[in-house]
Coordinates of C-alpha atoms in Angstrom, one line a residue:
M206 CA 310.3 33.3 -24.3
V207 CA 308.6 34.7 -21.2
T208 CA 310.7 37.0 -19.2
G209 CA 312.2 35.2 -16.2
F210 CA 312.4 31.9 -18.1
R211 CA 315.2 32.8 -20.5
D212 CA 317.6 31.7 -17.8
M213 CA 316.1 28.2 -17.9
V214 CA 317.9 27.3 -21.2
D215 CA 320.4 25.2 -19.3
F216 CA 317.9 23.8 -16.8
P217 CA 317.2 20.2 -17.7
I218 CA 313.4 20.5 -17.2
L219 CA 312.6 17.8 -19.8
S220 CA 314.9 15.3 -18.2
I221 CA 313.5 16.0 -14.8
M222 CA 309.9 15.6 -16.1
T223 CA 310.9 12.3 -17.8
F224 CA 312.9 10.7 -15.0
L225 CA 311.2 12.1 -11.9
P226 CA 308.6 9.3 -12.0
L227 CA 311.5 6.8 -11.7
A228 CA 312.5 8.5 -8.4
G229 CA 308.9 7.9 -7.2
V230 CA 309.2 4.2 -8.4
F231 CA 312.3 3.8 -6.3
I232 CA 310.7 5.2 -3.2
I233 CA 307.6 3.1 -3.6
L234 CA 309.7 0.0 -4.0
M235 CA 311.3 0.8 -0.6
I236 CA 308.0 1.1 1.3
R237 CA 307.6 -1.6 3.9
G238 CA 305.1 -2.4 6.6
E239 CA 301.6 -3.6 7.0
A240 CA 299.8 -4.3 3.7
E241 CA 297.2 -1.6 4.3
D242 CA 299.8 1.0 5.1
V243 CA 302.0 0.0 2.1
D244 CA 299.0 0.4 -0.2
R245 CA 298.1 3.8 1.2
N246 CA 301.6 5.1 1.1
A247 CA 302.2 3.8 -2.4
K248 CA 299.1 5.7 -3.7
H249 CA 300.1 8.9 -2.0
M250 CA 303.7 8.7 -3.3
A251 CA 302.5 8.0 -6.8
L252 CA 300.1 10.9 -6.6
Y253 CA 302.6 13.4 -5.2
T254 CA 305.2 12.4 -7.8
S255 CA 302.8 12.8 -10.7
L256 CA 301.7 16.2 -9.3
F257 CA 305.3 17.4 -9.2
V258 CA 305.8 16.3 -12.8
L259 CA 302.6 18.3 -13.7
A260 CA 304.0 21.3 -11.9
F261 CA 307.1 21.2 -14.0
G262 CA 304.9 20.8 -17.0
L263 CA 303.2 24.1 -16.2
F264 CA 306.6 25.8 -15.9
L265 CA 307.4 24.3 -19.3
F266 CA 304.3 25.7 -20.8
K267 CA 304.8 29.1 -19.3
G268 CA 308.4 29.2 -20.5
F269 CA 307.6 27.9 -24.0
D270 CA 308.0 30.5 -26.8
G271 CA 304.9 30.1 -28.9
S272 CA 306.3 32.3 -31.7
S273 CA 309.3 30.1 -32.4
A274 CA 309.3 27.0 -34.6
D275 CA 312.6 25.8 -33.2
F276 CA 313.1 23.1 -30.6
Q277 CA 313.3 24.6 -27.2
F278 CA 314.6 23.5 -23.7
V279 CA 317.1 21.4 -25.7
E280 CA 319.4 19.0 -23.8
K281 CA 322.2 17.2 -25.7
V282 CA 324.9 15.0 -24.4
Q283 CA 327.1 12.9 -26.6
W284 CA 326.3 9.2 -26.1
F285 CA 328.4 6.6 -28.0
S286 CA 329.6 9.6 -30.1
S287 CA 331.7 7.3 -32.3
F288 CA 328.5 5.8 -33.6
G289 CA 326.7 9.2 -33.9
F290 CA 324.3 8.5 -30.9
S291 CA 323.4 11.2 -28.4
Y292 CA 321.1 11.9 -25.5
H293 CA 319.1 14.6 -27.2
M294 CA 315.8 16.1 -25.8
G295 CA 313.7 19.0 -26.8
V296 CA 310.2 20.1 -27.6
D297 CA 308.6 22.3 -30.3
G298 CA 305.0 23.4 -30.8
I299 CA 304.0 19.9 -32.1
S300 CA 305.3 17.9 -29.1
V301 CA 305.0 20.3 -26.1
F302 CA 301.2 19.8 -25.7
F303 CA 301.6 16.0 -25.8
V304 CA 304.1 16.2 -22.9
L305 CA 301.5 18.3 -21.0
L306 CA 298.7 15.9 -21.8
S307 CA 300.8 13.0 -20.5
A308 CA 301.6 14.9 -17.3
F309 CA 298.0 16.0 -16.8
L310 CA 296.3 12.6 -17.3
T311 CA 298.7 10.6 -15.1
P312 CA 297.5 12.1 -11.7
I313 CA 294.0 11.9 -13.0
C314 CA 294.4 8.1 -13.6
I315 CA 296.0 7.6 -10.1
I316 CA 293.1 9.4 -8.4
A317 CA 290.6 7.5 -10.5
S318 CA 292.2 4.2 -9.4
W319 CA 292.3 5.2 -5.7
D320 CA 289.5 2.9 -4.6
S321 CA 289.0 0.6 -7.7
I322 CA 292.4 -1.1 -7.6
K323 CA 292.4 -3.3 -4.5
T324 CA 295.1 -5.9 -5.3
R325 CA 298.8 -5.4 -5.9
V326 CA 298.3 -1.6 -5.4
K327 CA 302.0 -1.0 -4.9
E328 CA 302.9 -2.7 -8.2
F329 CA 300.1 -0.9 -10.0
M330 CA 301.4 2.5 -8.9
V331 CA 304.9 1.5 -10.0
A332 CA 303.6 0.5 -13.4
F333 CA 301.9 3.8 -13.9
L334 CA 304.9 5.9 -12.9
M335 CA 307.0 3.9 -15.3
L336 CA 304.4 4.5 -18.0
E337 CA 304.5 8.2 -17.4
C338 CA 308.3 8.3 -17.7
L339 CA 308.2 6.5 -21.0
M340 CA 305.3 8.6 -22.4
I341 CA 307.0 11.9 -21.7
G342 CA 310.3 10.6 -23.0
T343 CA 308.7 9.6 -26.3
F344 CA 307.5 13.2 -27.0
C345 CA 310.8 14.8 -25.8
A346 CA 313.3 12.5 -27.6
L347 CA 315.2 14.0 -30.5
D348 CA 317.4 11.0 -31.1
S349 CA 315.9 8.2 -33.1
I350 CA 317.3 5.4 -31.0
L351 CA 316.2 7.2 -27.8
F352 CA 312.8 7.7 -29.3
Y353 CA 312.5 4.0 -30.2
V354 CA 313.4 3.0 -26.6
F355 CA 310.8 5.2 -25.1
F356 CA 308.2 4.4 -27.9
E357 CA 308.5 0.7 -27.4
G358 CA 309.0 0.8 -23.7
V359 CA 305.4 1.9 -23.1
L360 CA 304.3 -1.6 -24.2
I361 CA 305.7 -3.2 -21.0
P362 CA 303.9 -1.3 -18.3
M363 CA 300.7 -1.2 -20.4
F364 CA 300.9 -4.9 -21.0
L365 CA 301.1 -5.4 -17.2
I366 CA 298.3 -3.0 -16.5
I367 CA 296.0 -4.9 -18.8
G368 CA 297.2 -8.4 -18.0
V369 CA 297.3 -8.1 -14.2
W370 CA 294.5 -5.7 -13.3
G371 CA 292.2 -6.2 -16.3
G372 CA 288.9 -8.1 -16.8
P373 CA 288.2 -11.8 -17.3
R374 CA 289.9 -12.0 -20.7
R375 CA 292.8 -9.8 -19.7
V376 CA 295.6 -12.2 -20.6
Y377 CA 294.3 -12.7 -24.2
S378 CA 293.8 -8.9 -24.6
A379 CA 297.2 -8.1 -23.2
Y380 CA 299.0 -10.5 -25.5
K381 CA 297.0 -9.3 -28.5
F382 CA 297.9 -5.7 -27.7
F383 CA 301.6 -6.6 -27.2
L384 CA 302.0 -8.7 -30.3
Y385 CA 300.2 -6.3 -32.7
T386 CA 302.2 -3.3 -31.7
L387 CA 305.5 -5.2 -31.4
L388 CA 305.3 -6.7 -34.9
G389 CA 304.9 -3.3 -36.5
S390 CA 307.6 -1.8 -34.4
V391 CA 310.2 -4.4 -35.5
L392 CA 309.8 -2.9 -39.0
M393 CA 310.2 0.6 -37.6
L394 CA 313.5 -0.4 -36.0
I395 CA 314.7 -1.6 -39.4
A396 CA 313.7 1.7 -40.9
L397 CA 315.5 3.6 -38.2
L398 CA 318.7 1.6 -38.7
T399 CA 318.5 2.3 -42.4
L400 CA 318.1 6.0 -41.8
Y401 CA 321.2 5.8 -39.6
V402 CA 323.1 4.1 -42.4
Q403 CA 321.9 6.7 -44.9
G404 CA 322.6 9.8 -42.7
G405 CA 325.4 8.6 -40.5
T406 CA 323.5 9.9 -37.4
T407 CA 320.5 9.2 -35.2
D408 CA 319.8 12.8 -34.5
I409 CA 316.2 13.5 -35.6
P410 CA 316.6 17.2 -36.7
A411 CA 319.7 16.2 -38.7
L412 CA 317.9 13.3 -40.3
M413 CA 315.2 15.7 -41.5
D414 CA 317.8 17.3 -43.8
V415 CA 319.1 14.0 -45.2
D416 CA 318.3 13.6 -48.9
I417 CA 316.9 10.0 -49.3
A418 CA 316.4 8.4 -52.7
K419 CA 312.8 8.1 -53.8
N420 CA 312.5 4.4 -54.0
M421 CA 314.2 4.1 -50.6
Q422 CA 311.7 6.5 -49.2
L423 CA 308.8 4.2 -50.3
W424 CA 310.2 1.3 -48.4
L425 CA 311.0 3.3 -45.3
W426 CA 307.6 4.9 -45.3
L427 CA 305.9 1.5 -45.4
A428 CA 308.1 0.3 -42.5
F429 CA 307.2 3.4 -40.4
F430 CA 303.5 3.1 -41.4
A431 CA 303.4 -0.5 -40.1
S432 CA 304.3 0.7 -36.6
F433 CA 302.4 4.0 -36.5
A434 CA 299.2 2.6 -38.1
V435 CA 299.0 -0.1 -35.5
K436 CA 299.6 2.3 -32.7
M437 CA 296.9 4.7 -33.6
P438 CA 295.2 2.3 -34.7
M439 CA 294.1 2.6 -38.3
W440 CA 291.7 0.3 -40.0
P441 CA 292.2 -2.7 -40.6
V442 CA 294.9 -3.1 -37.9
H443 CA 292.6 -1.8 -35.2
T444 CA 291.1 -5.0 -33.8
W445 CA 293.4 -5.1 -30.8
L446 CA 291.9 -1.8 -29.4
P447 CA 288.4 -2.8 -28.5
D448 CA 289.6 -5.9 -26.6
A449 CA 292.3 -3.9 -24.8
H450 CA 289.9 -1.2 -23.8
V451 CA 287.2 -3.6 -22.6
E452 CA 289.6 -5.7 -20.4
A453 CA 291.8 -2.9 -19.1
P454 CA 291.0 -1.2 -15.8
T455 CA 289.5 2.3 -16.1
A456 CA 292.9 4.0 -15.6
G457 CA 294.4 1.8 -18.3
S458 CA 291.7 2.7 -20.8
V459 CA 292.2 6.4 -20.0
I460 CA 295.9 6.5 -20.6
L461 CA 295.6 4.1 -23.6
A462 CA 293.1 6.3 -25.4
G463 CA 294.3 9.6 -24.0
V464 CA 298.1 9.3 -24.8
L465 CA 299.2 6.0 -26.3
L466 CA 297.0 6.3 -29.4
K467 CA 298.5 9.7 -30.1
M468 CA 302.0 8.3 -30.5
G469 CA 301.2 7.0 -33.9
G470 CA 300.0 10.4 -35.2
Y471 CA 303.1 12.0 -33.5
G472 CA 305.3 9.5 -35.4
F473 CA 303.8 10.5 -38.7
L474 CA 304.5 14.2 -38.0
R475 CA 308.0 13.6 -36.7
F476 CA 309.3 11.0 -39.2
S477 CA 307.0 10.3 -42.2
L478 CA 306.3 13.8 -43.4
P479 CA 309.6 15.6 -42.8
M480 CA 312.0 12.8 -43.6
L481 CA 310.0 11.0 -46.3
P482 CA 308.1 13.7 -48.2
D483 CA 308.0 12.0 -51.6
A484 CA 306.7 8.7 -50.2
S485 CA 304.2 10.6 -48.1
L486 CA 302.8 12.3 -51.2
F487 CA 302.7 9.0 -53.1
F488 CA 300.9 7.1 -50.3
A489 CA 298.6 10.0 -49.2
P490 CA 295.6 8.7 -51.3
M491 CA 295.8 5.3 -49.7
V492 CA 295.9 7.0 -46.2
F493 CA 292.8 9.1 -47.2
W494 CA 290.8 6.0 -48.1
L495 CA 291.9 4.0 -45.1
S496 CA 290.9 7.0 -42.9
V497 CA 287.5 7.3 -44.5
I498 CA 286.8 3.6 -44.1
A499 CA 287.9 3.8 -40.5
I500 CA 285.6 6.8 -39.9
V501 CA 282.5 5.3 -41.5
Y502 CA 283.0 1.6 -40.8
T503 CA 283.9 1.9 -37.1
S504 CA 281.1 4.4 -36.6
L505 CA 278.6 1.9 -37.9
V506 CA 280.1 -0.8 -35.7
A507 CA 279.8 1.5 -32.7
L508 CA 276.1 2.0 -33.4
V509 CA 275.3 -1.7 -32.6
Q510 CA 277.4 -2.0 -29.4
E511 CA 275.8 -2.9 -26.1
D512 CA 279.0 -2.5 -24.1
M513 CA 279.8 1.1 -23.2
K514 CA 283.5 0.7 -23.3
K515 CA 283.5 -1.1 -26.6
L516 CA 281.3 1.7 -28.1
I517 CA 283.8 4.4 -27.0
A518 CA 286.7 2.2 -28.2
Y519 CA 285.3 2.1 -31.7
S520 CA 284.5 5.8 -31.6
S521 CA 288.3 6.3 -30.9
V522 CA 289.2 4.5 -34.1
A523 CA 286.8 6.8 -36.0
H524 CA 288.2 9.9 -34.4
M525 CA 291.8 8.8 -35.2
G526 CA 290.6 8.5 -38.8
F527 CA 290.2 12.3 -38.8
V528 CA 293.7 12.6 -37.5
T529 CA 295.4 10.6 -40.2
L530 CA 293.2 12.4 -42.8
G531 CA 294.3 15.8 -41.6
I532 CA 298.0 15.0 -41.3
F533 CA 298.4 13.7 -44.9
T534 CA 296.5 16.7 -46.4
V535 CA 299.7 18.6 -45.5
T536 CA 297.8 21.8 -45.3
T537 CA 297.9 24.3 -42.5
Q538 CA 294.3 23.7 -41.4
G539 CA 294.6 19.9 -41.8
V540 CA 297.8 19.4 -39.8
E541 CA 296.8 21.9 -37.1
G542 CA 293.3 20.3 -37.0
A543 CA 294.9 16.8 -36.6
I544 CA 297.1 17.9 -33.7
F545 CA 294.2 19.7 -32.1
Q546 CA 292.0 16.6 -32.6
M547 CA 294.6 14.4 -30.9
L548 CA 294.7 16.7 -27.9
S549 CA 290.9 17.1 -27.8
H550 CA 290.4 13.3 -28.1
G551 CA 292.9 12.7 -25.4
L552 CA 290.8 14.8 -23.0
I553 CA 287.3 13.7 -24.2
S554 CA 288.0 9.9 -24.6
A555 CA 289.8 9.9 -21.2
A556 CA 286.7 11.5 -19.6
L557 CA 284.3 9.2 -21.3
F558 CA 286.2 6.1 -20.0
L559 CA 286.2 7.7 -16.6
C560 CA 282.4 8.2 -16.8
V561 CA 282.0 4.5 -17.7
G562 CA 284.3 3.6 -14.7
V563 CA 282.1 5.7 -12.3
V564 CA 279.0 3.6 -13.0
Y565 CA 280.9 0.3 -13.4
D566 CA 282.3 0.7 -9.9
R567 CA 278.7 1.0 -8.6
L568 CA 276.9 -1.7 -10.7
H569 CA 279.8 -3.8 -12.0
T570 CA 278.5 -4.0 -15.5
R571 CA 279.1 -2.0 -18.7
E572 CA 276.0 -3.2 -20.5
I573 CA 274.0 -0.2 -21.7
G574 CA 270.7 -2.0 -21.2
R575 CA 271.3 -2.3 -17.5
Y576 CA 271.2 1.4 -17.0
G577 CA 268.6 4.1 -17.6
G578 CA 267.1 7.2 -16.0
L579 CA 270.3 8.1 -14.2
V580 CA 269.4 11.8 -14.5
N581 CA 266.9 11.2 -11.6
N582 CA 269.4 9.9 -9.1
M583 CA 272.8 11.1 -10.6
P584 CA 272.2 14.7 -11.9
R585 CA 275.8 15.8 -11.5
Y586 CA 277.0 12.7 -13.4
A587 CA 274.4 13.4 -16.1
T588 CA 275.8 17.0 -16.5
V589 CA 279.5 16.1 -16.9
F590 CA 278.6 13.1 -19.1
M591 CA 276.6 15.5 -21.3
I592 CA 279.6 17.8 -21.7
F593 CA 281.9 15.0 -22.8
M594 CA 279.3 13.4 -25.1
L595 CA 278.7 16.8 -26.8
G596 CA 282.5 17.2 -27.2
S597 CA 282.7 13.8 -28.8
V598 CA 280.1 14.7 -31.4
G599 CA 281.9 17.9 -32.2
L600 CA 279.4 20.5 -30.9
P601 CA 280.6 24.1 -31.4
G602 CA 281.9 25.4 -28.1
T603 CA 283.7 22.2 -27.3
S604 CA 287.2 21.2 -28.2
G605 CA 285.9 18.4 -30.4
F606 CA 284.4 20.8 -32.9
V607 CA 287.7 22.7 -33.5
G608 CA 289.7 19.6 -34.4
E609 CA 287.1 18.1 -36.7
F610 CA 286.3 21.4 -38.4
L611 CA 289.9 22.3 -39.2
T612 CA 290.6 18.7 -40.4
L613 CA 287.7 18.8 -42.8
V614 CA 288.6 22.2 -44.1
G615 CA 292.1 20.9 -44.9
A616 CA 290.6 17.8 -46.5
F617 CA 288.2 19.8 -48.7
Q618 CA 291.2 21.7 -50.1
V619 CA 292.8 18.4 -51.3
D620 CA 289.9 16.1 -52.2
T621 CA 286.3 17.0 -51.9
I622 CA 285.0 13.5 -52.3
I623 CA 287.1 12.2 -49.4
A624 CA 286.1 15.2 -47.3
A625 CA 282.4 14.7 -48.0
L626 CA 282.6 11.0 -47.1
A627 CA 284.5 11.8 -43.9
T628 CA 281.8 14.3 -43.0
T629 CA 279.3 11.5 -42.7
G630 CA 281.4 10.3 -39.8
V631 CA 280.4 13.4 -37.9
V632 CA 276.7 12.6 -38.4
L633 CA 277.2 8.9 -37.4
G634 CA 279.2 10.0 -34.4
A635 CA 276.3 12.2 -33.2
V636 CA 273.9 9.3 -33.7
Y637 CA 275.7 6.7 -31.6
M638 CA 276.7 9.1 -28.8
L639 CA 273.2 10.6 -28.5
L640 CA 271.7 7.1 -28.4
L641 CA 274.1 6.1 -25.7
Y642 CA 273.3 9.2 -23.7
R643 CA 269.6 8.8 -24.1
R644 CA 269.6 5.1 -23.1
V645 CA 271.8 5.6 -20.0
I646 CA 270.7 9.0 -18.8
F647 CA 267.1 9.4 -20.0
G648 CA 265.9 5.8 -20.6
P649 CA 263.4 4.0 -18.5
Q650 CA 264.7 3.3 -15.0
D651 CA 263.8 -0.4 -14.8
N652 CA 266.8 -1.6 -12.9
K653 CA 266.4 -1.0 -9.1
D654 CA 270.1 -1.3 -8.5
A655 CA 270.8 1.5 -11.1
A656 CA 268.1 3.7 -9.5
A657 CA 269.8 3.3 -6.1
M658 CA 273.3 4.4 -7.3
A659 CA 274.8 7.4 -5.6
D660 CA 275.8 10.5 -7.5
L661 CA 279.4 11.6 -8.0
N662 CA 281.5 11.9 -4.8
I663 CA 284.2 14.5 -4.1
R664 CA 287.0 12.4 -5.6
E665 CA 285.1 11.8 -8.8
I666 CA 284.1 15.4 -9.1
G667 CA 287.8 16.4 -8.7
V668 CA 288.7 14.0 -11.6
L669 CA 286.0 14.9 -14.1
V670 CA 285.5 18.7 -13.6
P671 CA 289.0 19.7 -14.7
L672 CA 288.6 17.6 -17.8
A673 CA 285.2 19.3 -18.5
L674 CA 286.6 22.7 -18.0
L675 CA 289.5 22.0 -20.4
V676 CA 287.1 20.7 -23.1
L677 CA 285.0 23.9 -22.8
W678 CA 288.1 26.2 -22.6
L679 CA 289.7 24.8 -25.7
G680 CA 286.3 24.9 -27.5
V681 CA 285.9 28.6 -26.8
F682 CA 289.6 29.6 -26.8
P683 CA 291.3 27.3 -29.3
T684 CA 294.1 29.8 -29.9
T685 CA 295.6 28.6 -26.6
V686 CA 296.8 25.7 -28.6
T687 CA 296.7 26.8 -32.3
D688 CA 298.9 29.9 -31.8
R689 CA 301.6 27.8 -30.2
I690 CA 301.6 25.0 -32.7
A691 CA 301.3 27.2 -35.8
P692 CA 305.0 28.1 -36.2
S693 CA 306.1 24.5 -36.0
V694 CA 303.3 23.4 -38.4
D695 CA 304.2 26.2 -40.9
K696 CA 307.9 25.1 -40.8
L697 CA 306.9 21.5 -41.3
I698 CA 304.7 22.3 -44.3
R699 CA 307.3 24.7 -45.9
N700 CA 310.0 22.1 -45.7
Y701 CA 307.7 19.4 -47.1
E702 CA 306.7 21.6 -50.0
A703 CA 310.3 22.6 -50.7
D704 CA 311.4 19.0 -50.8
I705 CA 308.5 18.1 -53.1
N706 CA 309.1 21.0 -55.4
A707 CA 312.8 20.3 -55.5
D708 CA 311.9 17.0 -57.3
P709 CA 309.8 17.9 -60.3
V710 CA 308.9 14.2 -60.9
A711 CA 307.9 13.5 -57.4
E712 CA 304.3 13.3 -58.3
K713 CA 305.0 10.9 -61.2
T714 CA 306.2 8.1 -58.9
T715 CA 304.6 4.8 -59.9
I716 CA 304.0 1.6 -58.1
E717 CA 307.0 0.1 -60.0
D718 CA 309.2 2.2 -57.8
V719 CA 308.0 0.3 -54.8
I720 CA 309.3 -3.0 -56.0
I721 CA 312.8 -1.7 -56.8
I722 CA 315.3 -3.2 -54.3
P723 CA 316.9 -0.1 -52.8
N724 CA 320.6 0.4 -52.8
I725 CA 321.8 1.1 -49.3
I726 CA 324.6 3.6 -49.1
I727 CA 327.1 2.8 -46.4
P728 CA 328.9 5.8 -45.1
E729 CA 332.7 5.9 -45.1
G730 CA 334.0 3.8 -42.2
G731 CA 330.6 2.4 -41.5
S732 CA 329.1 -1.1 -41.8
L733 CA 325.8 -2.8 -41.7

């Protein structure tokens, strides 16, 4: 750990980052006065609070020991100790960057919403700060019940953000989003309770060491898969995402694509692989094929979209296909590539939705055909849009290339046919993104309203330029991330391989094992 930060071991930085937004919520709720003053003060308080959280995130990053695979900045307080529950927080190389991503994108979203949100501004800022609290808590929680509370809690503020401040079909999209994700999460709750019964604890690191029977693993894996697959989302449970993105306000789309989709992949890394290795091995071929279908099918669907937001939404499903593909290769390159891809996509997709929001605020339409020739009157916009478009297609020198390349390298080590099919997604991605850029930026400028649009203002430059710099920085210096996640990934893979090798018949599991009714072992003194 960096000198000067060793004394921070007992400093509850994770709790501060998690719950500081709630202090901002309390202050905003206390604001009174004229409507205009209330809105202005609420925006400033939300921004200052999120910037303080980001500042603590930078201290967290500086103090994080990238050479260690252990959980760091650990906080643990017994909570209902007679039941084995505890308030347990900590980060490792897998989770620390998702905490930073959440802390970074929140002020970006608040600034992006500065002028576009005109009704119920106070409530909007409250919802966003609550969302930040729950996102950071999800990636810090090391107790399964605490994780579940944070993981499911994000549904409430996001439901409100879509349903109150969204587009014409916002209520339908909000309910679809809520019901899809909630249904899968009910099964995850059952799985978490079963793990508690099996292990007698809700402590996530302790549960990783619990020996679970193979047929039980299969059932638990499917229960977790139901939740995480919807959250990502994987094909064919992805249909809620385009609707949610199209109807959500720009900031809602940014945080949905930038952070919330990553919770599914994080769940696979935190629960499925380390706790259920035999089941992960058994179901890996299914995940590979679902990932390939997602990559190819949603890329083809993106090709025919006329709505910019819907195109980017379908591209997100395709990019998440690379993530699930990389995770279940359980190779160093594949898992590191999947984590890097999630971080890269969090930046690039957030930026692309912000770019759509810029022109939507001016012309109030997302129809691609209404734009064209924007390079003539919006050269700064054309430049930053180009950077994010090239990052999305995986151009070398951008962060998008590193994640996709590592993922495909890992996939080729496991199944060359799957890897070859997934590679076609890279080609298709280049086609639909280049077509989008050509039509919007270089197409004929037939719309006089589009030709009259002003270029990026100072606020928009302040939002987009940091994202562009990060996309380029991670593309040129990927070791900023890979060196810090490598020890945790190596530990994950070593433990996975040790568990698999400890059971010589693990690879001989058949589908008949899935239909065996598992025997639930009740610990002494416990009950269902």
